[in-house]
Coordinates of C-alpha atoms in Angstrom, one line a residue:
M1 CA -2.8 21.9 9.0
K2 CA -1.8 20.8 12.5
K3 CA -5.5 20.9 13.5
I4 CA -6.6 18.3 10.9
V5 CA -3.6 16.1 11.6
Y6 CA -4.3 16.2 15.4
S7 CA -8.0 15.5 14.8
I8 CA -7.3 12.5 12.7
L9 CA -4.7 11.1 15.0
M10 CA -6.9 11.6 18.1
S11 CA -9.6 9.5 16.4
W12 CA -6.9 6.7 16.1
L13 CA -6.2 7.0 19.8
A14 CA -9.9 7.0 20.7
V15 CA -10.2 3.6 19.0
T16 CA -7.0 1.7 18.8
L17 CA -7.8 0.5 15.3
G18 CA -8.3 4.0 14.0
L19 CA -11.3 5.2 12.1
F20 CA -11.0 5.3 8.3
T21 CA -13.4 4.4 5.5
F22 CA -13.5 2.8 2.1
A23 CA -13.5 3.9 -1.5
P24 CA -11.8 2.1 -4.4
L25 CA -8.1 3.0 -4.7
T26 CA -7.2 4.2 -8.2
Y27 CA -4.1 5.7 -9.6
A28 CA -3.3 8.3 -12.3
A29 CA -3.0 6.9 -15.8
A30 CA 0.8 6.8 -15.7
P31 CA 2.0 6.5 -12.1
S32 CA 5.7 7.1 -11.6
S33 CA 6.0 4.4 -9.0
Y34 CA 4.6 0.8 -8.7
A35 CA 4.2 -1.7 -5.9
L36 CA 6.4 -4.7 -6.6
Y37 CA 5.4 -8.3 -5.8
V38 CA 8.1 -11.0 -5.7
D39 CA 6.8 -14.6 -5.8
G40 CA 3.4 -13.3 -4.6
K41 CA 4.8 -11.3 -1.7
L42 CA 4.7 -7.5 -1.6
L43 CA 8.3 -6.3 -1.5
S44 CA 9.1 -3.9 1.3
S45 CA 11.9 -1.6 0.1
P46 CA 13.0 2.0 0.7
Y47 CA 13.5 2.2 -3.0
P48 CA 10.3 2.3 -5.1
T49 CA 9.8 0.5 -8.4
I50 CA 9.5 3.2 -11.0
V51 CA 8.4 3.5 -14.6
Q52 CA 10.4 5.6 -17.2
N53 CA 9.8 5.7 -20.9
N54 CA 7.3 2.8 -20.6
T55 CA 10.0 0.6 -19.0
T56 CA 9.7 -0.7 -15.4
L57 CA 12.8 -0.3 -13.4
V58 CA 13.5 -2.1 -10.1
P59 CA 16.1 -1.5 -7.4
M60 CA 18.7 -4.1 -8.3
K61 CA 20.2 -4.9 -4.9
T62 CA 16.9 -5.1 -3.0
V63 CA 15.1 -7.2 -5.5
L64 CA 18.0 -9.6 -6.1
A65 CA 18.5 -10.0 -2.4
E66 CA 14.9 -11.1 -2.1
L67 CA 15.7 -13.7 -4.8
G68 CA 18.8 -15.0 -3.0
Y69 CA 21.5 -13.0 -4.8
T70 CA 24.4 -11.1 -3.1
T71 CA 25.4 -7.8 -4.7
T72 CA 28.9 -6.3 -4.7
L73 CA 30.4 -3.1 -6.2
D74 CA 33.9 -2.9 -7.6
S75 CA 35.1 0.5 -6.4
K76 CA 37.7 0.7 -9.3
T77 CA 35.7 -0.3 -12.3
K78 CA 32.3 0.7 -10.8
M79 CA 30.9 -2.7 -12.1
I80 CA 28.0 -4.1 -10.0
T81 CA 27.8 -7.9 -9.7
A82 CA 25.1 -10.0 -8.2
K83 CA 25.7 -13.7 -7.7
H84 CA 23.5 -16.6 -6.6
S85 CA 24.7 -19.7 -4.8
S86 CA 23.5 -21.7 -7.9
G87 CA 26.1 -20.0 -10.0
S88 CA 23.7 -17.6 -11.7
Y89 CA 25.0 -14.0 -11.9
I90 CA 24.7 -10.6 -13.5
V91 CA 27.2 -7.8 -14.1
V92 CA 26.1 -4.2 -15.0
S93 CA 27.3 -0.7 -14.7
A94 CA 25.3 2.5 -14.3
G95 CA 24.7 4.2 -17.7
S96 CA 25.3 1.1 -19.7
K97 CA 22.6 -0.7 -21.8
T98 CA 24.7 -3.9 -21.9
A99 CA 24.6 -6.5 -19.1
K100 CA 26.5 -9.7 -18.7
I101 CA 24.0 -12.3 -17.6
N102 CA 25.2 -15.8 -16.9
G103 CA 28.1 -15.2 -19.2
V104 CA 26.2 -13.8 -22.1
A105 CA 26.1 -10.1 -23.2
V106 CA 22.5 -8.9 -23.2
Q107 CA 21.2 -5.6 -24.5
L108 CA 18.8 -3.9 -22.1
P109 CA 15.8 -1.8 -23.2
I110 CA 17.2 1.2 -21.4
A111 CA 20.5 1.8 -19.5
V112 CA 21.0 0.9 -15.9
K113 CA 20.3 4.0 -13.8
A114 CA 21.8 5.2 -10.5
M115 CA 18.9 6.9 -8.6
N116 CA 18.2 7.4 -4.9
G117 CA 21.6 6.0 -4.0
T118 CA 21.0 2.6 -5.7
A119 CA 21.2 1.0 -9.1
Y120 CA 18.0 0.5 -11.0
L121 CA 17.7 -2.4 -13.5
P122 CA 15.0 -3.0 -16.2
L123 CA 12.5 -5.6 -15.0
S124 CA 13.1 -7.6 -18.2
A125 CA 16.7 -8.3 -17.0
I126 CA 15.3 -10.1 -14.0
K127 CA 13.4 -12.5 -16.3
T128 CA 16.6 -13.1 -18.3
L129 CA 18.6 -13.7 -15.2
T130 CA 16.2 -15.9 -13.2
G131 CA 13.8 -17.3 -15.8
K132 CA 10.9 -16.1 -13.7
A133 CA 7.8 -14.6 -15.2
I134 CA 7.4 -10.8 -15.0
G135 CA 4.6 -8.4 -15.6
A136 CA 3.1 -5.0 -14.8
D137 CA -0.4 -3.6 -14.5
T138 CA -0.7 0.2 -15.2
A139 CA -4.3 0.5 -13.9
Q140 CA -3.3 -1.1 -10.5
A141 CA 0.2 0.5 -10.4
I142 CA 1.8 -2.9 -9.7
A143 CA 4.6 -5.0 -11.1
W144 CA 5.5 -8.6 -10.3
I145 CA 8.3 -11.2 -10.5
G146 CA 7.1 -14.8 -10.5
Q147 CA 3.5 -15.3 -9.3
Q148 CA 1.1 -12.6 -10.5
P149 CA -1.1 -11.1 -7.7
A150 CA -4.9 -11.6 -7.9
S151 CA -6.3 -8.9 -10.2
D152 CA -9.0 -7.9 -7.8
A153 CA -6.9 -7.5 -4.7
M154 CA -6.1 -4.1 -3.2
Y155 CA -2.6 -2.8 -3.5
L156 CA -0.7 -0.1 -1.7
P157 CA 2.9 0.8 -2.5
W158 CA 4.2 0.5 1.1
G159 CA 7.4 2.5 1.7
I160 CA 6.9 5.3 -0.9
S161 CA 7.2 8.9 0.2
P162 CA 4.5 11.5 0.3
E163 CA 5.9 13.2 -2.8
Q164 CA 5.9 9.8 -4.7
L165 CA 2.3 9.1 -3.7
K166 CA 1.3 12.6 -4.8
K167 CA 2.6 11.9 -8.3
S168 CA 0.7 8.6 -8.3
L169 CA -2.5 10.3 -7.3
A170 CA -2.2 13.3 -9.6
G171 CA -5.9 12.9 -10.6
R172 CA -7.1 13.1 -7.0
L173 CA -8.1 16.3 -5.1
L174 CA -5.7 16.9 -2.3
I175 CA -7.7 18.4 0.5
D176 CA -5.0 18.9 3.1
E177 CA -1.7 17.6 4.3
G178 CA 0.7 18.0 7.2
G179 CA 2.5 16.2 9.9
Q180 CA 3.6 16.0 13.5
G181 CA 6.5 14.1 15.0
D182 CA 7.2 11.0 12.8
I183 CA 3.7 11.1 11.2
Y184 CA 2.7 12.8 8.0
I185 CA -0.8 12.7 6.5
L186 CA -2.2 13.3 3.0
L187 CA -6.0 13.7 2.8
Y188 CA -7.7 13.3 -0.6
Q189 CA -11.3 13.5 -1.9
D190 CA -12.7 12.1 -5.2
S191 CA -15.6 13.3 -7.3
A192 CA -18.0 11.2 -5.3
M193 CA -16.9 12.9 -2.1
N194 CA -15.2 9.8 -0.8
E195 CA -12.2 10.5 1.3
E196 CA -8.8 8.8 1.2
T197 CA -6.4 9.2 4.1
Y198 CA -2.7 8.2 3.7
I199 CA -0.5 8.0 6.8
F200 CA 3.3 8.0 6.6
Y201 CA 5.8 7.0 9.3
N202 CA 9.3 8.4 8.9
N203 CA 8.4 9.6 5.4
K204 CA 7.2 6.1 4.2
L205 CA 3.6 5.1 3.5
A206 CA 2.5 2.9 6.4
K207 CA -1.3 3.0 6.6
A208 CA -4.3 4.1 4.5
G209 CA -8.0 4.5 5.1
F210 CA -10.9 5.0 2.7
S211 CA -14.4 6.5 3.5
P212 CA -17.7 7.3 1.8
P213 CA -19.4 10.6 2.6
A214 CA -21.7 10.6 5.7
T215 CA -25.1 10.9 3.9
N216 CA -27.4 9.0 6.2
D217 CA -27.9 8.9 10.0
Q218 CA -29.7 5.5 10.1
L219 CA -27.8 2.5 11.5
A220 CA -29.5 0.1 9.1
F221 CA -27.9 2.0 6.2
Y222 CA -24.4 1.7 7.7
I223 CA -24.8 -1.9 8.6
G224 CA -25.9 -2.6 5.1
F225 CA -22.9 -0.8 3.7
Y226 CA -20.6 -2.6 6.2
H227 CA -22.1 -6.0 5.3
G228 CA -21.5 -5.3 1.6
L229 CA -17.9 -4.2 2.3
V230 CA -17.2 -7.4 4.3
Q231 CA -18.7 -9.6 1.6
N232 CA -16.6 -7.9 -1.2
T233 CA -13.4 -8.2 0.9
T234 CA -14.1 -11.8 1.7
E235 CA -14.5 -12.6 -2.0
I236 CA -10.9 -11.3 -2.5
Y237 CA -9.1 -12.6 0.7
G238 CA -11.3 -15.4 2.0
E239 CA -13.0 -15.6 5.4
P240 CA -11.7 -13.0 7.9
L241 CA -9.4 -14.1 10.6
S242 CA -11.7 -12.5 13.2
N243 CA -15.2 -11.1 12.9
T244 CA -17.1 -9.4 15.7
A245 CA -20.3 -8.7 13.8
T246 CA -23.4 -10.2 15.5
Y247 CA -26.2 -8.3 13.9
D248 CA -29.0 -10.0 12.0
K249 CA -28.7 -8.7 8.4
D250 CA -32.3 -9.7 7.7
H251 CA -33.6 -7.4 10.5
L252 CA -31.4 -4.4 10.2
E253 CA -34.0 -1.9 11.5
A254 CA -33.9 -3.6 14.9
A255 CA -30.1 -3.5 15.2
S256 CA -28.5 -1.3 17.8
L257 CA -25.0 0.0 18.4
A258 CA -24.2 2.2 21.4
D259 CA -21.6 5.0 21.4
G260 CA -18.2 3.5 21.2
E261 CA -19.3 0.0 20.2
F262 CA -18.3 -1.4 16.8
Y263 CA -18.4 -4.2 14.3
M264 CA -15.1 -5.3 12.9
S265 CA -13.6 -7.9 10.5
V266 CA -9.9 -8.5 10.0
W267 CA -7.9 -10.1 7.2
E268 CA -4.1 -10.5 6.5
S269 CA -2.6 -10.9 3.1
D270 CA 1.1 -10.6 2.0
G271 CA 2.1 -8.5 4.9
T272 CA -0.9 -6.2 4.8
K273 CA -3.6 -6.1 7.5
I274 CA -7.1 -5.2 6.2
I275 CA -9.7 -4.1 8.7
A276 CA -13.4 -3.3 8.0
L277 CA -14.9 -1.3 10.8
L278 CA -18.3 0.1 11.7
K279 CA -18.3 2.3 14.7
A280 CA -20.9 4.3 16.7
T281 CA -19.9 7.7 17.9
N282 CA -21.7 10.5 19.7
Q283 CA -22.0 12.2 16.3
G284 CA -23.5 9.2 14.5
Y285 CA -21.9 6.3 12.7
A286 CA -18.9 5.7 10.4
V287 CA -18.0 2.7 8.3
N288 CA -14.5 2.3 7.0
L289 CA -11.8 0.1 5.5
Q290 CA -8.1 0.5 6.4
L291 CA -5.0 -1.2 5.3
V292 CA -1.7 -1.2 7.2
D293 CA 1.9 -2.4 6.5
M294 CA 2.2 -5.0 9.2
S295 CA 6.0 -4.9 9.2
I296 CA 5.9 -1.4 10.9
E297 CA 2.5 -1.5 12.5
T298 CA 3.9 -1.5 16.1
Q299 CA 6.2 1.4 15.4
L300 CA 3.5 3.3 13.7
N301 CA 1.0 2.9 16.5
A302 CA 3.7 4.0 19.0
A303 CA 4.5 7.1 17.0
I304 CA 0.8 8.0 16.8
A305 CA 0.3 7.4 20.6
A306 CA 3.3 9.7 21.2
I307 CA 1.6 12.7 19.6
K308 CA 0.0 15.0 22.2

């Protein structure tokens, strides 16, 4: 396994952006963990949002902190209280289906759970507490509080562990996995031979790349694919922040791209950087899409560069 990890990481070092390619990201029918959006922003948390018995559970302290609440634990009674400066508050205890929300006893769909060293609260309790809209999309493996994310955007549950992602991608073929230093990699392949590469930093998902199979050695083919990829991504996220492409899409047969040269477009959305890349190598061409958690991008790149 070290050979494939080393090979993938060396391709990152050869081009500072890395070299990964695109295929639609899908999840198993009933993923065990969701990406959570709070007021339109992807929540970065060491504790994943999970689904049990058709109920979405969120890490209480992390989520309520994002919403301006301060959480405390009474060491004697084991009661957990979260208060807002506005006076809004909630009191719960692990194992109980009753919560006191703004002075009113409320029955929860399932009991508060203590998992991974933190208390998990049904998402519906957040709606009762704050009045914000909530929702979940099983197909996209996302949940939200407040603003609902655009339905056609691409989502990745940043911060989840390799084992959590494996459960979410149970329908995918895991080709290989392994790690070196602070980096761990999962490599998947779908029925159309597309490859999906997931890179973890300190056991947390930090970057992903998606690639179609190399079935053509003509640059015009890859430019056409890249152009379509940029168009589709632009429809979701708007015009890219930067775009190096200078080819004439109406005369693709005359286009040229020397070894090491590339076309690139970059977007940023809710803490995620999205990069479309077409690169020429001494072995041909590769077109790709990669997504990275911008909050740890610097540390991730340093960890990759440290691997020898």
